[in-house]
Amino acid sequence: MKVEALKKRLDKNRPMTTITIRMPEDVIEDLKRIAPLLGFSGYQPLVRTYIGQGLRADFERLEGDTVSALIASLKRHGVSDEVIQEALGEVTQS
């Protein structure tokens, strides 16, 4: 994820929207019980954290798969490892 996009994600004053989601009652009770033990003010911030963690993991996995496929394609087209590593270094420095 780009640095600017990450900074926006970490902004505590981001606009929020209300959603409705159906969940089993026992799951909500478990969330309410564990949230304060993990330092959360309530179960909703904990749920947002769980969703955010899963979303970041999926983005990393999916973006990583794309990068891996691109690298493999470049190698098949005769691009040297040195050039690929240099390009990756340029991209990850931002």
CSV table of N, CA and C in Angstrom, one decimal:
chain,number,residue,atom,x,y,z
A,1,MET,N,0.9,-1.2,0.0
A,1,MET,CA,0.0,0.0,0.0
A,1,MET,C,0.9,1.2,0.0
A,2,LYS,N,0.5,2.2,-0.8
A,2,LYS,CA,1.3,3.4,-0.9
A,2,LYS,C,1.3,4.2,0.4
A,3,VAL,N,2.3,5.0,0.7
A,3,VAL,CA,2.5,5.7,1.9
A,3,VAL,C,1.3,6.7,2.2
A,4,GLU,N,0.9,7.4,1.1
A,4,GLU,CA,-0.2,8.4,1.3
A,4,GLU,C,-1.5,7.7,1.6
A,5,ALA,N,-1.8,6.6,0.9
A,5,ALA,CA,-3.0,5.8,1.2
A,5,ALA,C,-3.0,5.3,2.6
A,6,LEU,N,-1.8,4.8,3.1
A,6,LEU,CA,-1.7,4.3,4.5
A,6,LEU,C,-1.9,5.4,5.5
A,7,LYS,N,-1.4,6.6,5.2
A,7,LYS,CA,-1.6,7.8,6.1
A,7,LYS,C,-3.1,8.1,6.2
A,8,LYS,N,-3.8,8.0,5.1
A,8,LYS,CA,-5.3,8.3,5.1
A,8,LYS,C,-6.0,7.2,5.9
A,9,ARG,N,-5.5,6.0,5.8
A,9,ARG,CA,-6.2,4.9,6.6
A,9,ARG,C,-6.0,5.0,8.1
A,10,LEU,N,-4.8,5.7,8.5
A,10,LEU,CA,-4.5,5.8,9.9
A,10,LEU,C,-5.2,7.0,10.5
A,11,ASP,N,-5.8,7.9,9.7
A,11,ASP,CA,-6.4,9.1,10.2
A,11,ASP,C,-7.6,8.8,11.0
A,12,LYS,N,-7.6,9.2,12.3
A,12,LYS,CA,-8.7,8.9,13.2
A,12,LYS,C,-10.0,9.6,12.9
A,13,ASN,N,-9.9,10.7,12.1
A,13,ASN,CA,-11.0,11.5,11.7
A,13,ASN,C,-11.6,11.2,10.4
A,14,ARG,N,-11.4,10.0,9.9
A,14,ARG,CA,-12.0,9.6,8.6
A,14,ARG,C,-13.5,9.5,8.7
A,15,PRO,N,-14.2,9.8,7.6
A,15,PRO,CA,-15.6,9.7,7.7
A,15,PRO,C,-16.1,8.3,7.9
A,16,MET,N,-17.1,8.2,8.7
A,16,MET,CA,-17.7,6.8,9.0
A,16,MET,C,-19.1,6.7,8.5
A,17,THR,N,-19.5,5.5,8.2
A,17,THR,CA,-20.9,5.2,7.8
A,17,THR,C,-21.4,4.1,8.7
A,18,THR,N,-22.7,4.1,8.9
A,18,THR,CA,-23.4,3.1,9.7
A,18,THR,C,-23.8,2.0,8.8
A,19,ILE,N,-23.5,0.7,9.3
A,19,ILE,CA,-24.0,-0.5,8.6
A,19,ILE,C,-24.8,-1.3,9.6
A,20,THR,N,-25.5,-2.3,9.0
A,20,THR,CA,-26.2,-3.2,9.8
A,20,THR,C,-25.7,-4.6,9.4
A,21,ILE,N,-25.4,-5.4,10.4
A,21,ILE,CA,-24.9,-6.8,10.1
A,21,ILE,C,-25.5,-7.7,11.1
A,22,ARG,N,-26.0,-8.8,10.6
A,22,ARG,CA,-26.6,-9.8,11.5
A,22,ARG,C,-25.5,-10.8,11.9
A,23,MET,N,-25.3,-11.0,13.2
A,23,MET,CA,-24.4,-11.9,13.8
A,23,MET,C,-25.0,-12.7,14.9
A,24,PRO,N,-24.5,-13.9,15.2
A,24,PRO,CA,-25.1,-14.6,16.3
A,24,PRO,C,-24.9,-13.9,17.6
A,25,GLU,N,-25.9,-14.0,18.5
A,25,GLU,CA,-25.9,-13.3,19.8
A,25,GLU,C,-24.6,-13.7,20.6
A,26,ASP,N,-24.3,-15.0,20.6
A,26,ASP,CA,-23.2,-15.4,21.4
A,26,ASP,C,-21.9,-14.8,20.9
A,27,VAL,N,-21.7,-14.6,19.6
A,27,VAL,CA,-20.5,-13.9,19.1
A,27,VAL,C,-20.4,-12.5,19.6
A,28,ILE,N,-21.6,-11.8,19.6
A,28,ILE,CA,-21.6,-10.4,20.1
A,28,ILE,C,-21.2,-10.4,21.6
A,29,GLU,N,-21.8,-11.3,22.4
A,29,GLU,CA,-21.5,-11.4,23.8
A,29,GLU,C,-20.0,-11.7,24.0
A,30,ASP,N,-19.4,-12.6,23.2
A,30,ASP,CA,-18.0,-12.8,23.3
A,30,ASP,C,-17.1,-11.6,23.0
A,31,LEU,N,-17.5,-10.9,21.9
A,31,LEU,CA,-16.9,-9.6,21.6
A,31,LEU,C,-16.9,-8.6,22.7
A,32,LYS,N,-18.1,-8.5,23.3
A,32,LYS,CA,-18.3,-7.5,24.4
A,32,LYS,C,-17.4,-7.9,25.6
A,33,ARG,N,-17.2,-9.2,25.8
A,33,ARG,CA,-16.4,-9.7,26.9
A,33,ARG,C,-14.9,-9.5,26.7
A,34,ILE,N,-14.5,-9.8,25.5
A,34,ILE,CA,-13.1,-9.7,25.2
A,34,ILE,C,-12.5,-8.3,24.9
A,35,ALA,N,-13.4,-7.4,24.4
A,35,ALA,CA,-13.0,-6.1,24.0
A,35,ALA,C,-12.2,-5.4,25.1
A,36,PRO,N,-12.8,-5.3,26.3
A,36,PRO,CA,-12.0,-4.5,27.3
A,36,PRO,C,-10.7,-5.2,27.8
A,37,LEU,N,-10.7,-6.5,27.6
A,37,LEU,CA,-9.5,-7.3,28.0
A,37,LEU,C,-8.3,-6.9,27.0
A,38,LEU,N,-8.7,-6.6,25.8
A,38,LEU,CA,-7.7,-6.2,24.8
A,38,LEU,C,-7.5,-4.7,24.7
A,39,GLY,N,-8.2,-3.9,25.6
A,39,GLY,CA,-7.9,-2.5,25.6
A,39,GLY,C,-8.9,-1.7,24.8
A,40,PHE,N,-9.9,-2.3,24.3
A,40,PHE,CA,-10.9,-1.6,23.4
A,40,PHE,C,-12.0,-1.0,24.3
A,41,SER,N,-12.6,0.1,23.9
A,41,SER,CA,-13.6,0.8,24.6
A,41,SER,C,-15.0,0.1,24.5
A,42,GLY,N,-15.1,-0.7,23.5
A,42,GLY,CA,-16.3,-1.5,23.3
A,42,GLY,C,-16.1,-2.5,22.2
A,43,TYR,N,-17.2,-3.3,21.9
A,43,TYR,CA,-17.0,-4.3,20.9
A,43,TYR,C,-16.9,-3.8,19.5
A,44,GLN,N,-17.6,-2.7,19.2
A,44,GLN,CA,-17.5,-2.2,17.8
A,44,GLN,C,-16.1,-1.8,17.3
A,45,PRO,N,-15.3,-1.1,18.1
A,45,PRO,CA,-14.0,-0.9,17.7
A,45,PRO,C,-13.2,-2.2,17.5
A,46,LEU,N,-13.4,-3.2,18.3
A,46,LEU,CA,-12.8,-4.5,18.1
A,46,LEU,C,-13.2,-5.1,16.8
A,47,VAL,N,-14.5,-5.0,16.5
A,47,VAL,CA,-14.9,-5.6,15.2
A,47,VAL,C,-14.3,-4.8,14.0
A,48,ARG,N,-14.2,-3.5,14.1
A,48,ARG,CA,-13.5,-2.7,13.1
A,48,ARG,C,-12.0,-3.1,12.9
A,49,THR,N,-11.4,-3.4,14.1
A,49,THR,CA,-10.0,-3.8,14.0
A,49,THR,C,-9.9,-5.2,13.4
A,50,TYR,N,-10.7,-6.1,13.7
A,50,TYR,CA,-10.7,-7.4,13.1
A,50,TYR,C,-10.9,-7.3,11.6
A,51,ILE,N,-11.9,-6.5,11.2
A,51,ILE,CA,-12.2,-6.4,9.7
A,51,ILE,C,-11.0,-5.7,9.1
A,52,GLY,N,-10.4,-4.7,9.7
A,52,GLY,CA,-9.2,-4.0,9.1
A,52,GLY,C,-8.0,-5.0,8.9
A,53,GLN,N,-7.8,-5.8,9.9
A,53,GLN,CA,-6.7,-6.7,9.9
A,53,GLN,C,-6.9,-7.7,8.7
A,54,GLY,N,-8.1,-8.2,8.6
A,54,GLY,CA,-8.4,-9.2,7.6
A,54,GLY,C,-8.3,-8.6,6.2
A,55,LEU,N,-8.8,-7.3,6.1
A,55,LEU,CA,-8.7,-6.6,4.8
A,55,LEU,C,-7.3,-6.3,4.4
A,56,ARG,N,-6.4,-5.9,5.3
A,56,ARG,CA,-5.0,-5.6,5.0
A,56,ARG,C,-4.3,-6.9,4.6
A,57,ALA,N,-4.6,-8.0,5.3
A,57,ALA,CA,-4.0,-9.3,5.0
A,57,ALA,C,-4.4,-9.7,3.6
A,58,ASP,N,-5.6,-9.5,3.2
A,58,ASP,CA,-6.1,-9.9,1.9
A,58,ASP,C,-5.4,-9.0,0.8
A,59,PHE,N,-5.4,-7.7,1.1
A,59,PHE,CA,-4.7,-6.8,0.1
A,59,PHE,C,-3.3,-7.2,-0.1
A,60,GLU,N,-2.6,-7.5,1.0
A,60,GLU,CA,-1.2,-7.9,0.9
A,60,GLU,C,-1.0,-9.2,0.1
A,61,ARG,N,-1.9,-10.1,0.4
A,61,ARG,CA,-1.8,-11.4,-0.3
A,61,ARG,C,-2.1,-11.2,-1.8
A,62,LEU,N,-3.2,-10.5,-2.1
A,62,LEU,CA,-3.6,-10.3,-3.5
A,62,LEU,C,-2.6,-9.4,-4.3
A,63,GLU,N,-2.1,-8.3,-3.7
A,63,GLU,CA,-1.2,-7.5,-4.4
A,63,GLU,C,0.2,-8.2,-4.5
A,64,GLY,N,0.5,-9.1,-3.5
A,64,GLY,CA,1.7,-9.9,-3.6
A,64,GLY,C,1.7,-10.9,-4.7
A,65,ASP,N,0.5,-11.5,-4.9
A,65,ASP,CA,0.3,-12.4,-6.0
A,65,ASP,C,0.5,-11.7,-7.4
A,66,THR,N,-0.1,-10.5,-7.5
A,66,THR,CA,0.1,-9.8,-8.7
A,66,THR,C,1.5,-9.4,-9.0
A,67,VAL,N,2.2,-9.0,-8.0
A,67,VAL,CA,3.7,-8.7,-8.2
A,67,VAL,C,4.4,-9.9,-8.6
A,68,SER,N,4.2,-11.0,-7.9
A,68,SER,CA,4.9,-12.3,-8.2
A,68,SER,C,4.6,-12.7,-9.7
A,69,ALA,N,3.4,-12.6,-10.1
A,69,ALA,CA,3.0,-12.9,-11.5
A,69,ALA,C,3.7,-12.0,-12.5
A,70,LEU,N,3.8,-10.7,-12.2
A,70,LEU,CA,4.5,-9.7,-13.0
A,70,LEU,C,6.0,-10.1,-13.1
A,71,ILE,N,6.6,-10.4,-12.0
A,71,ILE,CA,8.0,-10.7,-12.0
A,71,ILE,C,8.3,-11.9,-12.9
A,72,ALA,N,7.4,-13.0,-12.7
A,72,ALA,CA,7.6,-14.2,-13.5
A,72,ALA,C,7.4,-13.9,-15.0
A,73,SER,N,6.5,-13.0,-15.3
A,73,SER,CA,6.3,-12.7,-16.7
A,73,SER,C,7.5,-11.9,-17.3
A,74,LEU,N,8.0,-11.0,-16.5
A,74,LEU,CA,9.2,-10.2,-16.9
A,74,LEU,C,10.4,-11.1,-17.2
A,75,LYS,N,10.6,-12.1,-16.3
A,75,LYS,CA,11.7,-13.1,-16.5
A,75,LYS,C,11.5,-13.9,-17.7
A,76,ARG,N,10.2,-14.3,-18.0
A,76,ARG,CA,10.0,-15.0,-19.3
A,76,ARG,C,10.3,-14.2,-20.5
A,77,HIS,N,10.1,-12.9,-20.4
A,77,HIS,CA,10.4,-12.0,-21.5
A,77,HIS,C,11.9,-11.5,-21.5
A,78,GLY,N,12.7,-12.1,-20.7
A,78,GLY,CA,14.1,-11.9,-20.8
A,78,GLY,C,14.7,-10.8,-19.9
A,79,VAL,N,13.8,-10.2,-19.0
A,79,VAL,CA,14.3,-9.1,-18.2
A,79,VAL,C,15.2,-9.7,-17.1
A,80,SER,N,16.3,-9.2,-16.9
A,80,SER,CA,17.3,-9.8,-15.9
A,80,SER,C,16.8,-9.5,-14.5
A,81,ASP,N,17.3,-10.4,-13.6
A,81,ASP,CA,17.0,-10.3,-12.2
A,81,ASP,C,17.5,-8.9,-11.6
A,82,GLU,N,18.6,-8.5,-12.1
A,82,GLU,CA,19.2,-7.2,-11.6
A,82,GLU,C,18.2,-6.0,-11.9
A,83,VAL,N,17.7,-6.0,-13.1
A,83,VAL,CA,16.8,-4.9,-13.5
A,83,VAL,C,15.5,-5.0,-12.7
A,84,ILE,N,15.0,-6.2,-12.5
A,84,ILE,CA,13.8,-6.4,-11.8
A,84,ILE,C,14.0,-5.9,-10.3
A,85,GLN,N,15.1,-6.3,-9.7
A,85,GLN,CA,15.4,-5.9,-8.3
A,85,GLN,C,15.5,-4.4,-8.2
A,86,GLU,N,16.2,-3.8,-9.2
A,86,GLU,CA,16.3,-2.3,-9.2
A,86,GLU,C,15.0,-1.6,-9.3
A,87,ALA,N,14.1,-2.1,-10.2
A,87,ALA,CA,12.8,-1.6,-10.3
A,87,ALA,C,11.9,-1.7,-9.1
A,88,LEU,N,12.0,-2.9,-8.5
A,88,LEU,CA,11.3,-3.1,-7.2
A,88,LEU,C,11.8,-2.2,-6.1
A,89,GLY,N,13.1,-1.9,-6.1
A,89,GLY,CA,13.7,-1.0,-5.1
A,89,GLY,C,13.2,0.4,-5.3
A,90,GLU,N,13.0,0.8,-6.5
A,90,GLU,CA,12.5,2.1,-6.8
A,90,GLU,C,11.1,2.3,-6.4
A,91,VAL,N,10.3,1.2,-6.6
A,91,VAL,CA,8.8,1.3,-6.3
A,91,VAL,C,8.6,1.3,-4.8
A,92,THR,N,9.4,0.5,-4.0
A,92,THR,CA,9.2,0.3,-2.6
A,92,THR,C,9.8,1.5,-1.8
A,93,GLN,N,10.6,2.4,-2.4
A,93,GLN,CA,11.1,3.5,-1.7
A,93,GLN,C,10.1,4.6,-1.4
A,94,SER,N,9.0,4.6,-2.1
A,94,SER,CA,8.0,5.7,-2.0
A,94,SER,C,7.2,5.6,-0.7
